Amino acid sequence: DKEAFKDRIGEVVSEALGARLRLGEVHVGTLLLRAFSLAREYEVKVESAFAAVCVAIMVLEGVGRRLHPDLDVLALAAPVLLKHKAKDYWTSPLTTRPPPPADPA
């Protein structure tokens, strides 16, 4: 049941975003464990590369929690993600666009 799986995964994601991804409030390892449990329950195949990245994230979470438990990962990552997304927009061959603005840096 794809819809039930999407709903249950949506609950996991909403819980994480509700805590603004602060390491002191969100236990990423627990969220990933719940996601993997749902994948198993709904027989969703998880790529091995994705599973390896998840394990690395869990390790980094432990290190981050020890170093800075109040770190807001979402606030820290947002500028980087937005810059990357903007770069994808300007370099995508799918549509014709005006040339990108000059990089001030």
mmCIF file of C-alpha atoms in Angstrom:
data_model
loop_
_atom_site.group_PDB
_atom_site.id
_atom_site.type_symbol
_atom_site.label_atom_id
_atom_site.label_comp_id
_atom_site.label_asym_id
_atom_site.label_seq_id
_atom_site.Cartn_x
_atom_site.Cartn_y
_atom_site.Cartn_z
ATOM 1 C CA ASP A 1 0.000 0.000 0.000
ATOM 2 C CA LYS A 2 1.986 2.958 -1.339
ATOM 3 C CA GLU A 3 -0.302 5.576 0.174
ATOM 4 C CA ALA A 4 -0.024 4.137 3.678
ATOM 5 C CA PHE A 5 3.776 3.988 3.348
ATOM 6 C CA LYS A 6 3.907 7.616 2.159
ATOM 7 C CA ASP A 7 1.687 8.708 5.043
ATOM 8 C CA ARG A 8 3.805 6.906 7.637
ATOM 9 C CA ILE A 9 7.083 8.242 6.211
ATOM 10 C CA GLY A 10 5.481 11.690 6.135
ATOM 11 C CA GLU A 11 4.860 11.395 9.879
ATOM 12 C CA VAL A 12 8.541 10.639 10.483
ATOM 13 C CA VAL A 13 9.640 13.606 8.361
ATOM 14 C CA SER A 14 7.110 15.958 9.984
ATOM 15 C CA GLU A 15 8.370 14.993 13.417
ATOM 16 C CA ALA A 16 11.950 15.802 12.423
ATOM 17 C CA LEU A 17 11.049 19.113 10.818
ATOM 18 C CA GLY A 18 8.878 20.047 13.779
ATOM 19 C CA ALA A 19 11.974 19.977 15.961
ATOM 20 C CA ARG A 20 13.852 22.081 13.346
ATOM 21 C CA LEU A 21 16.474 19.307 13.164
ATOM 22 C CA ARG A 22 18.198 20.467 16.364
ATOM 23 C CA LEU A 23 20.471 17.638 17.451
ATOM 24 C CA GLY A 24 19.385 18.068 21.052
ATOM 25 C CA GLU A 25 15.741 17.441 20.117
ATOM 26 C CA VAL A 26 15.908 15.072 17.156
ATOM 27 C CA HIS A 27 17.549 11.673 17.260
ATOM 28 C CA VAL A 28 18.363 11.052 13.610
ATOM 29 C CA GLY A 29 19.343 7.458 14.263
ATOM 30 C CA THR A 30 15.901 6.786 15.714
ATOM 31 C CA LEU A 31 14.210 8.480 12.750
ATOM 32 C CA LEU A 32 16.270 6.461 10.281
ATOM 33 C CA LEU A 33 15.530 3.279 12.191
ATOM 34 C CA ARG A 34 11.809 4.064 11.969
ATOM 35 C CA ALA A 35 12.154 4.738 8.222
ATOM 36 C CA PHE A 36 14.010 1.454 7.662
ATOM 37 C CA SER A 37 11.410 -0.398 9.743
ATOM 38 C CA LEU A 38 8.659 1.081 7.577
ATOM 39 C CA ALA A 39 10.564 0.109 4.429
ATOM 40 C CA ARG A 40 10.774 -3.457 5.715
ATOM 41 C CA GLU A 41 7.104 -3.470 6.784
ATOM 42 C CA TYR A 42 5.929 -2.204 3.379
ATOM 43 C CA GLU A 43 8.537 -4.216 1.454
ATOM 44 C CA VAL A 44 10.225 -1.154 -0.031
ATOM 45 C CA LYS A 45 13.680 -1.844 -1.437
ATOM 46 C CA VAL A 46 16.416 0.341 0.066
ATOM 47 C CA GLU A 47 19.505 0.832 -2.090
ATOM 48 C CA SER A 48 22.736 -0.245 -0.417
ATOM 49 C CA ALA A 49 24.397 3.125 -1.113
ATOM 50 C CA PHE A 50 21.526 4.899 0.655
ATOM 51 C CA ALA A 51 21.810 2.531 3.619
ATOM 52 C CA ALA A 52 25.557 3.245 3.836
ATOM 53 C CA VAL A 53 24.897 6.996 3.830
ATOM 54 C CA CYS A 54 22.351 6.524 6.619
ATOM 55 C CA VAL A 55 24.891 4.676 8.744
ATOM 56 C CA ALA A 56 27.386 7.505 8.174
ATOM 57 C CA ILE A 57 24.720 10.041 9.169
ATOM 58 C CA MET A 58 24.068 8.133 12.394
ATOM 59 C CA VAL A 59 27.773 8.211 13.235
ATOM 60 C CA LEU A 60 27.971 11.937 12.471
ATOM 61 C CA GLU A 61 24.896 12.533 14.587
ATOM 62 C CA GLY A 62 26.639 10.977 17.574
ATOM 63 C CA VAL A 63 29.709 13.148 17.066
ATOM 64 C CA GLY A 64 27.590 16.270 16.521
ATOM 65 C CA ARG A 65 25.487 15.585 19.581
ATOM 66 C CA ARG A 66 28.621 15.407 21.725
ATOM 67 C CA LEU A 67 30.136 18.577 20.236
ATOM 68 C CA HIS A 68 27.090 20.848 19.851
ATOM 69 C CA PRO A 69 23.700 19.384 20.863
ATOM 70 C CA ASP A 70 21.793 22.620 20.163
ATOM 71 C CA LEU A 71 23.045 22.941 16.592
ATOM 72 C CA ASP A 72 20.166 23.652 14.193
ATOM 73 C CA VAL A 73 21.203 21.551 11.205
ATOM 74 C CA LEU A 74 18.418 22.874 8.970
ATOM 75 C CA ALA A 75 19.332 26.526 9.583
ATOM 76 C CA LEU A 76 22.990 25.761 8.962
ATOM 77 C CA ALA A 77 22.387 23.736 5.804
ATOM 78 C CA ALA A 78 19.699 25.925 4.196
ATOM 79 C CA PRO A 79 22.055 28.497 2.593
ATOM 80 C CA VAL A 80 24.240 25.731 1.147
ATOM 81 C CA LEU A 81 21.252 23.806 -0.185
ATOM 82 C CA LEU A 82 19.707 26.921 -1.704
ATOM 83 C CA LYS A 83 22.976 27.882 -3.403
ATOM 84 C CA HIS A 84 23.304 24.360 -4.797
ATOM 85 C CA LYS A 85 19.697 24.402 -6.005
ATOM 86 C CA ALA A 86 20.241 27.774 -7.683
ATOM 87 C CA LYS A 87 23.331 26.412 -9.414
ATOM 88 C CA ASP A 88 21.291 23.426 -10.655
ATOM 89 C CA TYR A 89 18.672 25.826 -12.008
ATOM 90 C CA TRP A 90 21.210 27.788 -14.023
ATOM 91 C CA THR A 91 23.098 24.747 -15.333
ATOM 92 C CA SER A 92 20.113 22.538 -16.185
ATOM 93 C CA PRO A 93 19.933 21.822 -19.941
ATOM 94 C CA LEU A 94 16.161 21.248 -19.769
ATOM 95 C CA THR A 95 15.084 24.811 -20.475
ATOM 96 C CA THR A 96 16.491 27.962 -22.024
ATOM 97 C CA ARG A 97 17.340 30.652 -19.488
ATOM 98 C CA PRO A 98 19.165 33.950 -19.481
ATOM 99 C CA PRO A 99 22.818 33.762 -18.388
ATOM 100 C CA PRO A 100 23.342 33.505 -14.613
ATOM 101 C CA PRO A 101 24.174 36.633 -12.634
ATOM 102 C CA ALA A 102 27.846 37.321 -11.980
ATOM 103 C CA ASP A 103 29.149 35.688 -8.776
ATOM 104 C CA PRO A 104 30.222 38.502 -6.406
ATOM 105 C CA ALA A 105 32.770 36.252 -4.681
#
